[in-house]
mmCIF file with all atom_site columns, C-alpha atoms in Angstrom:
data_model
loop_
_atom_site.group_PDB
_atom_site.id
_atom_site.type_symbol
_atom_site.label_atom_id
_atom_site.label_alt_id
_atom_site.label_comp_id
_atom_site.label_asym_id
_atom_site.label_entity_id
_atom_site.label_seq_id
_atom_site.pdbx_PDB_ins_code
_atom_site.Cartn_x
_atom_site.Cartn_y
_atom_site.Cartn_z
_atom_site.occupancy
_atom_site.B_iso_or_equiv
_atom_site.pdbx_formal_charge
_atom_site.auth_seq_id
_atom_site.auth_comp_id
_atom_site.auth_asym_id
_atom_site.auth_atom_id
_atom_site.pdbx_PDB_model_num
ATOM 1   C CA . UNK A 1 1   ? 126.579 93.048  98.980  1.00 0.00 ? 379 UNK A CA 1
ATOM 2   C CA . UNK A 1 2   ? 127.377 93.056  95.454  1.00 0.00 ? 380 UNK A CA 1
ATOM 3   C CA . UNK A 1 3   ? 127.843 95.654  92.392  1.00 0.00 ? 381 UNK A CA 1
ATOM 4   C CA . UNK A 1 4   ? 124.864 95.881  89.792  1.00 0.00 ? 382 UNK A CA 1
ATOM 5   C CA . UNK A 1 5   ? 124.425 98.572  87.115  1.00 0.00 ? 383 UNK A CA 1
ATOM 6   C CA . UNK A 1 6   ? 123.093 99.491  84.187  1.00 0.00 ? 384 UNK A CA 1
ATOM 7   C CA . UNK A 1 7   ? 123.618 101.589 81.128  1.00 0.00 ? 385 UNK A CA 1
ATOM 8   C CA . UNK A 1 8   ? 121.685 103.290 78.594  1.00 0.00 ? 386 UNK A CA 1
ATOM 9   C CA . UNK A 1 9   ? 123.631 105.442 75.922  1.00 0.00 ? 387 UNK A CA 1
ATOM 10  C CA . UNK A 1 10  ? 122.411 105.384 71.710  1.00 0.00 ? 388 UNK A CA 1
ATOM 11  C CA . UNK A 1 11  ? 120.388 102.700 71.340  1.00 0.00 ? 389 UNK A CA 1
ATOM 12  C CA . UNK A 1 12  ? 121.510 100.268 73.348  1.00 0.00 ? 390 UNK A CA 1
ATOM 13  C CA . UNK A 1 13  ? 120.692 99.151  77.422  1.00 0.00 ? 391 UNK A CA 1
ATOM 14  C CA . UNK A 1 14  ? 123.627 97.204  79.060  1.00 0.00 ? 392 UNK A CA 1
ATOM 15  C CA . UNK A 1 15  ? 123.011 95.741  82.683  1.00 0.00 ? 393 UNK A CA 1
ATOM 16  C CA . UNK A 1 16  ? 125.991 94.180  84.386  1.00 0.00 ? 394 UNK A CA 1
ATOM 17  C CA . UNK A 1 17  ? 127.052 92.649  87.417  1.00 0.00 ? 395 UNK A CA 1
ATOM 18  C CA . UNK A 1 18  ? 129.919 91.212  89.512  1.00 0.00 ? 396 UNK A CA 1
ATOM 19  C CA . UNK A 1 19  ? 130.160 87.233  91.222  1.00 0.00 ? 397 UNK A CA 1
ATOM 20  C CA . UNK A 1 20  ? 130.459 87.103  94.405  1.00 0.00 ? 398 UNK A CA 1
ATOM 21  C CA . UNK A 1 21  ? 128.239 86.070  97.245  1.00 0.00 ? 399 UNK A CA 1
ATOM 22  C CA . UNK A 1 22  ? 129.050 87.054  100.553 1.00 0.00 ? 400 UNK A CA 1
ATOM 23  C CA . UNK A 1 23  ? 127.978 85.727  103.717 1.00 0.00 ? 401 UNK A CA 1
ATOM 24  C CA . UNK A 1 24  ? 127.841 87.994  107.103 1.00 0.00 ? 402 UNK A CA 1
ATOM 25  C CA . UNK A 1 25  ? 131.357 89.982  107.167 1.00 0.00 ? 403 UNK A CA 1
ATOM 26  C CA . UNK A 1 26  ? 134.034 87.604  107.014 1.00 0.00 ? 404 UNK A CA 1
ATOM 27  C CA . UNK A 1 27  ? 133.289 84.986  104.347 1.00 0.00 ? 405 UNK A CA 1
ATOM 28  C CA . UNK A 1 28  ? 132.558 84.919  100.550 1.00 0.00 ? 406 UNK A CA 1
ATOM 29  C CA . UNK A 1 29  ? 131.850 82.611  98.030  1.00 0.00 ? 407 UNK A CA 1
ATOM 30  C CA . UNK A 1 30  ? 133.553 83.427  94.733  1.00 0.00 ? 408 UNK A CA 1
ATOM 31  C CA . UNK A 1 31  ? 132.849 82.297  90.920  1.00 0.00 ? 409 UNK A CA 1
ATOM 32  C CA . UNK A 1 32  ? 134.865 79.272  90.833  1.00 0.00 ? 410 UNK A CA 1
ATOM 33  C CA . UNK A 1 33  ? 133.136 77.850  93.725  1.00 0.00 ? 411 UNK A CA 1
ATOM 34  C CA . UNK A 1 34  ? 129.568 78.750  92.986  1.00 0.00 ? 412 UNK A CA 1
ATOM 35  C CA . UNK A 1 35  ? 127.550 76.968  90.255  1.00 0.00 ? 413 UNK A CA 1
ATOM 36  C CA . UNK A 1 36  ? 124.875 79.559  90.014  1.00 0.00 ? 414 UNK A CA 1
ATOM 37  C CA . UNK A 1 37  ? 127.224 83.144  90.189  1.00 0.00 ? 415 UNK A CA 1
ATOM 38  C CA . UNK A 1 38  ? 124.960 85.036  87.624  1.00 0.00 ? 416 UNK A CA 1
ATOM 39  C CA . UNK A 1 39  ? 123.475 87.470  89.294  1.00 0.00 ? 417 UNK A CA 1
ATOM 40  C CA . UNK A 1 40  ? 121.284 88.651  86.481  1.00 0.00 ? 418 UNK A CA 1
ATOM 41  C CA . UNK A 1 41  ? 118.527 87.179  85.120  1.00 0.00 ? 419 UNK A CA 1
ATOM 42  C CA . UNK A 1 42  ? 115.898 86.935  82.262  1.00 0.00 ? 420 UNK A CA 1
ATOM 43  C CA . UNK A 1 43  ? 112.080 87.256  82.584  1.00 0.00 ? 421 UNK A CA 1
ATOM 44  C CA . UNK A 1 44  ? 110.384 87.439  79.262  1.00 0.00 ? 422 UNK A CA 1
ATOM 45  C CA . UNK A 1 45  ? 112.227 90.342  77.529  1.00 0.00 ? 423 UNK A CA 1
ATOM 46  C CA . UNK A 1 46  ? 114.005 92.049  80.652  1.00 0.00 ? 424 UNK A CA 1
ATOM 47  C CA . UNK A 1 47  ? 116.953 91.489  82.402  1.00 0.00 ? 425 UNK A CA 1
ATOM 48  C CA . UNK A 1 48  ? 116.787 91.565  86.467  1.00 0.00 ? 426 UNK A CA 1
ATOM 49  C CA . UNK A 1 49  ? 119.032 91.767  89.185  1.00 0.00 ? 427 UNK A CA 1
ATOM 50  C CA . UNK A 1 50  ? 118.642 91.765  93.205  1.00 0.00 ? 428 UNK A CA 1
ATOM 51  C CA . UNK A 1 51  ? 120.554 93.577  95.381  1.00 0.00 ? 429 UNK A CA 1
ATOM 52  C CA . UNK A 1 52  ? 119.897 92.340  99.203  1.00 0.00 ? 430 UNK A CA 1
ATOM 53  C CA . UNK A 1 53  ? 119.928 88.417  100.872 1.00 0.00 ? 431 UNK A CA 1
ATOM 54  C CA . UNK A 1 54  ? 120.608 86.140  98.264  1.00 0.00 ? 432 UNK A CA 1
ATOM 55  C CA . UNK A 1 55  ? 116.921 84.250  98.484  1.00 0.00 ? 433 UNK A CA 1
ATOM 56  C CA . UNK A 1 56  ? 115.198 87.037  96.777  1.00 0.00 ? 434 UNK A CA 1
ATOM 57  C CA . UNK A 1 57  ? 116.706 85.724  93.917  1.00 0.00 ? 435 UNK A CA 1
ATOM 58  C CA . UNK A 1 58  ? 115.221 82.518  93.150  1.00 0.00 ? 436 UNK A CA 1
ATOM 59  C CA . UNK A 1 59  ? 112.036 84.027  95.226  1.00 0.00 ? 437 UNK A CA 1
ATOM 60  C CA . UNK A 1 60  ? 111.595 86.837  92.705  1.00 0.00 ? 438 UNK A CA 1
ATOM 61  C CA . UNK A 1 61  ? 111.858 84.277  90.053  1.00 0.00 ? 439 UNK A CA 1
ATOM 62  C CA . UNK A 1 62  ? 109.185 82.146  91.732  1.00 0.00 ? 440 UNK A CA 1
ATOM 63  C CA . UNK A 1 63  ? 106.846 84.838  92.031  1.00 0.00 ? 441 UNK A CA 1
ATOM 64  C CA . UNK A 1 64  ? 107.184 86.224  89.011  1.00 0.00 ? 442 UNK A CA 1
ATOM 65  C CA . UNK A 1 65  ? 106.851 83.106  87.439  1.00 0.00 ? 443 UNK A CA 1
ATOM 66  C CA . UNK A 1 66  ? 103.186 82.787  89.306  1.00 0.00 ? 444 UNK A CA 1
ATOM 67  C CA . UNK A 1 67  ? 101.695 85.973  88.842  1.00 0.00 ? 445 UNK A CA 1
ATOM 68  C CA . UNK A 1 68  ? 99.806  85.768  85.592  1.00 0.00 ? 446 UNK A CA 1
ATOM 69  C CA . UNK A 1 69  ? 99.271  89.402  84.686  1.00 0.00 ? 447 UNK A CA 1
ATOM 70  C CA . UNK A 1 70  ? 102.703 91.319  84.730  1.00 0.00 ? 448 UNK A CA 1
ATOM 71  C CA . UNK A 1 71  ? 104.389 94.131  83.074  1.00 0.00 ? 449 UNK A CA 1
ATOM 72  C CA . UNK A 1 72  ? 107.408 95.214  83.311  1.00 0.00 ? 450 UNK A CA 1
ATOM 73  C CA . UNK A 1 73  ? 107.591 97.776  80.400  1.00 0.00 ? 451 UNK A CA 1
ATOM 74  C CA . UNK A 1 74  ? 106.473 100.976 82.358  1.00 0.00 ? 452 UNK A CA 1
ATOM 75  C CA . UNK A 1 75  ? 106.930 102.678 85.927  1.00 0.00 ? 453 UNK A CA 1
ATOM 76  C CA . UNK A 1 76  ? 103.194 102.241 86.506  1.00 0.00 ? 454 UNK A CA 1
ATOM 77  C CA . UNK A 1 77  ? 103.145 98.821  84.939  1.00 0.00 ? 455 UNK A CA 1
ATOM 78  C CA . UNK A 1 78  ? 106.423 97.635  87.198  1.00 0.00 ? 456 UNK A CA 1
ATOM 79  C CA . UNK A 1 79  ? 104.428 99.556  90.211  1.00 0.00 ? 457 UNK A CA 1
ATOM 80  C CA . UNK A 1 80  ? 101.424 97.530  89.401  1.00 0.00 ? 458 UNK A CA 1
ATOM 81  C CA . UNK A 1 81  ? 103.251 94.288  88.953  1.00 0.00 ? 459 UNK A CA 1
ATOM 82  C CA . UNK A 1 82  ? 105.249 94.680  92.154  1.00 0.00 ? 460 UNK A CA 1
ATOM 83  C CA . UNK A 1 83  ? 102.151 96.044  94.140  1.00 0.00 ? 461 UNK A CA 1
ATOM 84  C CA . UNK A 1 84  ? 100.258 92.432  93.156  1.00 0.00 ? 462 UNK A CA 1
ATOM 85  C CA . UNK A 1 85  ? 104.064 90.406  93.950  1.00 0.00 ? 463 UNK A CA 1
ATOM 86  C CA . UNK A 1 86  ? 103.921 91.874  97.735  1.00 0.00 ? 464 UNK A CA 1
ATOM 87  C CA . UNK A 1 87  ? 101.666 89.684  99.127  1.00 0.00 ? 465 UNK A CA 1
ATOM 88  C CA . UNK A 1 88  ? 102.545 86.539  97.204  1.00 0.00 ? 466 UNK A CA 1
ATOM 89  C CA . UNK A 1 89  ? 105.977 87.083  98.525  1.00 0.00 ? 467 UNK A CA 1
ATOM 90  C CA . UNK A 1 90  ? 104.112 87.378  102.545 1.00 0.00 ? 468 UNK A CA 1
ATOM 91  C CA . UNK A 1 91  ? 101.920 83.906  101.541 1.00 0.00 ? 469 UNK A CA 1
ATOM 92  C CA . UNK A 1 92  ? 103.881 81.964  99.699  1.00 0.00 ? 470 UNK A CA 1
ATOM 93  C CA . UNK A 1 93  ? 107.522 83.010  100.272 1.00 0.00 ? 471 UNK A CA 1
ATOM 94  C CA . UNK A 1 94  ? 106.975 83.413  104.247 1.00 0.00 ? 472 UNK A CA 1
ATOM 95  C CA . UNK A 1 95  ? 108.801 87.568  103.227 1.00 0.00 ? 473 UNK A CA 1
ATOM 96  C CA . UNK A 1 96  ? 109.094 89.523  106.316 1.00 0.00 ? 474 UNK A CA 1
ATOM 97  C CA . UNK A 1 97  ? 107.968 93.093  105.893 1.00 0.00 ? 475 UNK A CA 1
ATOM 98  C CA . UNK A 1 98  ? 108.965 94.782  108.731 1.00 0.00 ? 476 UNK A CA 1
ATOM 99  C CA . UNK A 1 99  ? 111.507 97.204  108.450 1.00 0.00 ? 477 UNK A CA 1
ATOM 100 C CA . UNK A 1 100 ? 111.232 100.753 110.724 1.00 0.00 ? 478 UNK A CA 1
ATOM 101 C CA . UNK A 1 101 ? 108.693 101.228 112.846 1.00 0.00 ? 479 UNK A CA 1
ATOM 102 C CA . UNK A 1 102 ? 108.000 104.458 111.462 1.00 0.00 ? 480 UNK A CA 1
ATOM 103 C CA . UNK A 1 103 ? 107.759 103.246 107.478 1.00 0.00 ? 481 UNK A CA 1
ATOM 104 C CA . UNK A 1 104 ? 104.645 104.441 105.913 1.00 0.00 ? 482 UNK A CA 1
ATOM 105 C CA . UNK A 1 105 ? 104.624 100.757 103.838 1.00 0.00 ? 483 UNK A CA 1
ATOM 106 C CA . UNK A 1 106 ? 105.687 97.346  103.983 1.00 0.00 ? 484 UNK A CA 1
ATOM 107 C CA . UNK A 1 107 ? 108.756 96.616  102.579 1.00 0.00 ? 485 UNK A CA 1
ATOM 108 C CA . UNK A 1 108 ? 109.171 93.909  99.641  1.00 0.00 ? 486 UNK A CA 1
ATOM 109 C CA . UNK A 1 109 ? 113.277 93.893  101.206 1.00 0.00 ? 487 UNK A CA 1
ATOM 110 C CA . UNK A 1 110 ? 114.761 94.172  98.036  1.00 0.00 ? 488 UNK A CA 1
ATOM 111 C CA . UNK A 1 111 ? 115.981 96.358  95.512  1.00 0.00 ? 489 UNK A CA 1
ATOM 112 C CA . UNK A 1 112 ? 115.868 95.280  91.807  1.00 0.00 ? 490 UNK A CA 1
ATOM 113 C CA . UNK A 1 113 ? 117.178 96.474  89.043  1.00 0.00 ? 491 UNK A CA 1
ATOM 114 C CA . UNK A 1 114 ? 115.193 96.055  85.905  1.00 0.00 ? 492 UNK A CA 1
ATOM 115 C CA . UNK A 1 115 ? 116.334 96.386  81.844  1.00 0.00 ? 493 UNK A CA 1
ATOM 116 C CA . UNK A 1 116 ? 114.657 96.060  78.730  1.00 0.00 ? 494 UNK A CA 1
ATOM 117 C CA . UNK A 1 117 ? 113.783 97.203  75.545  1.00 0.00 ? 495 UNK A CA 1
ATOM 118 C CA . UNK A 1 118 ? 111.907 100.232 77.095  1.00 0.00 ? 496 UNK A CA 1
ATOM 119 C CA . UNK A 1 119 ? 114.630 101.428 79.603  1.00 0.00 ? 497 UNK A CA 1
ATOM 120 C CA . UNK A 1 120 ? 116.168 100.953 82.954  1.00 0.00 ? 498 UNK A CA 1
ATOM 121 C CA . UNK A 1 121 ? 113.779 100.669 85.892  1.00 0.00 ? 499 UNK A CA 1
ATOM 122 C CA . UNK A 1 122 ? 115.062 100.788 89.647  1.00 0.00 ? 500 UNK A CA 1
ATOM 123 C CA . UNK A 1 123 ? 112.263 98.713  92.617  1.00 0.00 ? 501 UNK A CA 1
ATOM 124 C CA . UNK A 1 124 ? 113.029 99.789  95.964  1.00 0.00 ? 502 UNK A CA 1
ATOM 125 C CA . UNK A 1 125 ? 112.257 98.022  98.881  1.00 0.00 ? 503 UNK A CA 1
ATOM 126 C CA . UNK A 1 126 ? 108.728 99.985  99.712  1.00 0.00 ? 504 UNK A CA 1
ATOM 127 C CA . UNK A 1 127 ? 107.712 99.736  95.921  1.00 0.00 ? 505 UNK A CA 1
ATOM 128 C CA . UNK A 1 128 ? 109.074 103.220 94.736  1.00 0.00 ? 506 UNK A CA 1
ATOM 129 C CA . UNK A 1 129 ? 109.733 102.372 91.157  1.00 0.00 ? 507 UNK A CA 1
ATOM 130 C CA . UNK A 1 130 ? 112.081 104.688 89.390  1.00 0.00 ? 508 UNK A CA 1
ATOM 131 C CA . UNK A 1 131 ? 113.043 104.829 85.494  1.00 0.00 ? 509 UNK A CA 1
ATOM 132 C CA . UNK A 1 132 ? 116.637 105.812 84.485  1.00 0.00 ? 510 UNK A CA 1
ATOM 133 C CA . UNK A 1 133 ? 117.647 107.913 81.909  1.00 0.00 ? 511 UNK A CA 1
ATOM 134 C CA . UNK A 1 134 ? 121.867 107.214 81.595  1.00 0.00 ? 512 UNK A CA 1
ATOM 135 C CA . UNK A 1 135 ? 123.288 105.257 84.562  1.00 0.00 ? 513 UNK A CA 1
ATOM 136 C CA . UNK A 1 136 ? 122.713 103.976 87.857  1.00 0.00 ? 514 UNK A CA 1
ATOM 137 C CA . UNK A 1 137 ? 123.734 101.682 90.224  1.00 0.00 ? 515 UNK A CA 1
ATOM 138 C CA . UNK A 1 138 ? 122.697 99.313  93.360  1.00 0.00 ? 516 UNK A CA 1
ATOM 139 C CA . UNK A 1 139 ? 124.712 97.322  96.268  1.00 0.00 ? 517 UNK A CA 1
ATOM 140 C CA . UNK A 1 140 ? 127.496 97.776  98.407  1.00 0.00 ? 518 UNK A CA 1
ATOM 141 C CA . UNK A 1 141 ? 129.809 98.842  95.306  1.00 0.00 ? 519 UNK A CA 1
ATOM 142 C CA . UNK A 1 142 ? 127.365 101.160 93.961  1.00 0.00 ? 520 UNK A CA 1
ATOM 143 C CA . UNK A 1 143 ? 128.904 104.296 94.713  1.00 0.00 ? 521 UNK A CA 1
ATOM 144 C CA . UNK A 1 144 ? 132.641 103.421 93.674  1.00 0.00 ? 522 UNK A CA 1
ATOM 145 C CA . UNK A 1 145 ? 130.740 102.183 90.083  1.00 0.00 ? 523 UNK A CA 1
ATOM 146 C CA . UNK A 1 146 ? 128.455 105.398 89.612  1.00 0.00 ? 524 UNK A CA 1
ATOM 147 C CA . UNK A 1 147 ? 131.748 107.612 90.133  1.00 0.00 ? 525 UNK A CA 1
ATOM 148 C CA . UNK A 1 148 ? 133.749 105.775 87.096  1.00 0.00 ? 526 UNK A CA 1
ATOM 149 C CA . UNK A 1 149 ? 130.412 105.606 84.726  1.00 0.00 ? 527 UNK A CA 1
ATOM 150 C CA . UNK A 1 150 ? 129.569 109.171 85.298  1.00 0.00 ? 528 UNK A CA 1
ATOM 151 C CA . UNK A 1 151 ? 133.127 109.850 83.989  1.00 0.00 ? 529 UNK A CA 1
ATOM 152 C CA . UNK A 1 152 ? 133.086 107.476 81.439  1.00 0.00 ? 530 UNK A CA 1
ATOM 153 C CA . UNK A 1 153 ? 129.810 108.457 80.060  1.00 0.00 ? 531 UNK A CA 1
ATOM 154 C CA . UNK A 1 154 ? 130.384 111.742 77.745  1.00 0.00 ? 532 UNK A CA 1
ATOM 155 C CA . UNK A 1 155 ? 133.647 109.231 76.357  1.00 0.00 ? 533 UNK A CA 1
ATOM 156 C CA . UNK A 1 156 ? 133.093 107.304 72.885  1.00 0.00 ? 534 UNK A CA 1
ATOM 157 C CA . UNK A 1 157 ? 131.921 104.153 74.461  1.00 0.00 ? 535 UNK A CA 1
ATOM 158 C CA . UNK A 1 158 ? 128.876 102.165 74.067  1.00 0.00 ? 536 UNK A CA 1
ATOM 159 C CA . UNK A 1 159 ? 126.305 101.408 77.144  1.00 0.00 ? 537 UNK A CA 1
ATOM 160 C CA . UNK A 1 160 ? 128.320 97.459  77.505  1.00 0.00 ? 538 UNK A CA 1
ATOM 161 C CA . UNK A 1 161 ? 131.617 99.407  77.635  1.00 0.00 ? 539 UNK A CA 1
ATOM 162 C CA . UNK A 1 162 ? 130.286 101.821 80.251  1.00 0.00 ? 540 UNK A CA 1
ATOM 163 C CA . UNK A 1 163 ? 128.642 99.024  82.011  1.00 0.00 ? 541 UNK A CA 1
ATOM 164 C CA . UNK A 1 164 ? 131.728 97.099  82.317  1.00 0.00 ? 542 UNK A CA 1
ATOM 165 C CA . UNK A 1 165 ? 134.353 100.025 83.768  1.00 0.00 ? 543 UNK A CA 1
ATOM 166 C CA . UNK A 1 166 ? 131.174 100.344 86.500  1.00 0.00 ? 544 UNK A CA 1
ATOM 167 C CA . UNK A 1 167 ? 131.396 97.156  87.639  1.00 0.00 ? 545 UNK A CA 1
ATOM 168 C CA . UNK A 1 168 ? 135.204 96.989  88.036  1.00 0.00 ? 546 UNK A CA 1
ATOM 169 C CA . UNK A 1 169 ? 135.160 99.728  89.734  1.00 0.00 ? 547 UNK A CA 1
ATOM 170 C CA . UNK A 1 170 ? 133.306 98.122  92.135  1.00 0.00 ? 548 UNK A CA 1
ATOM 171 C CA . UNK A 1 171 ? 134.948 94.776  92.064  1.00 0.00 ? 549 UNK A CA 1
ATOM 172 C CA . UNK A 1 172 ? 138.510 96.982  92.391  1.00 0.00 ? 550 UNK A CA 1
ATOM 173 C CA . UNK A 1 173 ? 137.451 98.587  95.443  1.00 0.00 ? 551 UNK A CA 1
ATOM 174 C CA . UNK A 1 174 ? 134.392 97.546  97.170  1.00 0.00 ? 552 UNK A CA 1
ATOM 175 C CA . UNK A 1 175 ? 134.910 94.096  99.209  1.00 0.00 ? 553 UNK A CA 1
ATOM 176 C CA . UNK A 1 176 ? 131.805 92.463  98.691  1.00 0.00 ? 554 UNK A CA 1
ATOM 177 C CA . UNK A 1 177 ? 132.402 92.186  94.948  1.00 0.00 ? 555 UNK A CA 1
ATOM 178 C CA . UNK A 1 178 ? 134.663 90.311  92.727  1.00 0.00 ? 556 UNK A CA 1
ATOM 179 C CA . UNK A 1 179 ? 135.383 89.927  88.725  1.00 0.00 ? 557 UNK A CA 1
ATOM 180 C CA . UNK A 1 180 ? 134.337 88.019  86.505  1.00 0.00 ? 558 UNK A CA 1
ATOM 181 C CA . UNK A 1 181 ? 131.487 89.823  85.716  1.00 0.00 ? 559 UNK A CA 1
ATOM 182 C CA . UNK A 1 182 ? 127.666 88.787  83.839  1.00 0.00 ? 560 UNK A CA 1
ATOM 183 C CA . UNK A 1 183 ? 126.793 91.671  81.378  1.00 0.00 ? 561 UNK A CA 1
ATOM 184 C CA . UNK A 1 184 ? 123.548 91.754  78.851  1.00 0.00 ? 562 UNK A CA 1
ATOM 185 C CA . UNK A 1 185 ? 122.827 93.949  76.313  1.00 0.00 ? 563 UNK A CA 1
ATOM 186 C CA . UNK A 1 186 ? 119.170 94.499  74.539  1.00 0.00 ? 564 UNK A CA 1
ATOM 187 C CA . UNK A 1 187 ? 117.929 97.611  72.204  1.00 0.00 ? 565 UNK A CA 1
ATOM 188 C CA . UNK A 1 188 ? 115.832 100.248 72.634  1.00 0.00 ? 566 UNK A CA 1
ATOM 189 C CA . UNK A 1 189 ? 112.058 99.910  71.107  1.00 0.00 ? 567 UNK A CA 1
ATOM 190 C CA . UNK A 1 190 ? 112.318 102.465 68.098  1.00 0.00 ? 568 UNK A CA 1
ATOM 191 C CA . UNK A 1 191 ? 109.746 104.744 69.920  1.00 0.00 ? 569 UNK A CA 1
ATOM 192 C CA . UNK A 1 192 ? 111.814 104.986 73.253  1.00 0.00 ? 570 UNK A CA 1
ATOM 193 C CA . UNK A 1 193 ? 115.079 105.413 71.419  1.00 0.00 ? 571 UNK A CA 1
ATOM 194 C CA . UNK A 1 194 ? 113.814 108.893 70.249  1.00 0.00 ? 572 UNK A CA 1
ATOM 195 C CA . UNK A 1 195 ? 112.998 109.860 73.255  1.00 0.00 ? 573 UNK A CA 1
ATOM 196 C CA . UNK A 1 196 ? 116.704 109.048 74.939  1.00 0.00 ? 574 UNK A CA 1
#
């Protein structure tokens, strides 16, 4: 329950997210109340963000501090990273993988959003890793904040900018997010900007 997105436009990656924390259907927890309202947050040289139950959170950040070969730079290397995080998360996080019966895979539960230097990366629950080439969007406000940066995009704005009318888009109409809102920015690597 939340709004996450990200932005690539020029040179620049912006990833963004709203504050709130919401617990079943009738109760949330908003900024002023929560110490720890970031939902973004940096590993190495990306940026991350969790759509899903609020543990994965501090659970990816556990794992990913413990695995000791990682890369997060490429859709095979994020594949490979998240392939080796699966069973850590079984072991030492106690991660329940059951989802359908009729899933071809476990599921990891979770669906991450990934920035950096070398692009915008989507991790869905069953390890389908996906790399994004303008926008794109995760959690309950997702589709209210795709709508207003697909018509923002083509405007003279910069990735941040774009970033930012996503997310209160979401905040302004989805109920399981509120403003204020986290947003990081980092540049393109010189050979990936060419290729945007």
């Amino acid at each position: 329950m939340t709004t996450i997105v990200a932005v690539r436009k020029g040179n620049q990656i912006a990833i963004a997210a709203d504050s709130q924390t919401t617990f079943g259907d009738d109760q949330k927890l908003l900024a002023p109340y929560d110490c720890f309202h970031d939902k973004i947050f940096r590993h190495g040289d990306s940026y991350l963000a969790v759509s899903g139950s609020a543990a994965h959170d501090l659970v990816l950040q556990g794992a990913l501090k413990d695995l000791k070969k990682k890369d997060l730079s490429s859709r095979q290397g994020i594949f490979d990273t998240f392939r080796k995080l699966h069973p850590k998360l079984k072991d030492g996080f106690y991660l329940r993988p059951e989802e359908d019966e009729e899933d071809p895979y476990e599921s990891s539960q979770m669906m991450v959003v990934i920035a950096n230097a070398h692009g915008i990366f989507g991790v869905y629950p069953m390890r389908e890793i996906y790399e994004f080439s303008r926008i794109w969007a995760i959690g309950s406000g997702r589709k209210f904040a795709m709508g207003a940066m697909y018509a923002a995009y083509d405007q003279d704005l910069c990735a941040s900018e774009i970033a930012e009318i996503g997310v209160r888009a979401g905040c302004e109409f989805d109920v399981s997010s509120s403003m204020p809102m986290s947003i990081y920015t980092v540049e393109l690597a010189a050979n990936t900007a060419k290729e945007a």
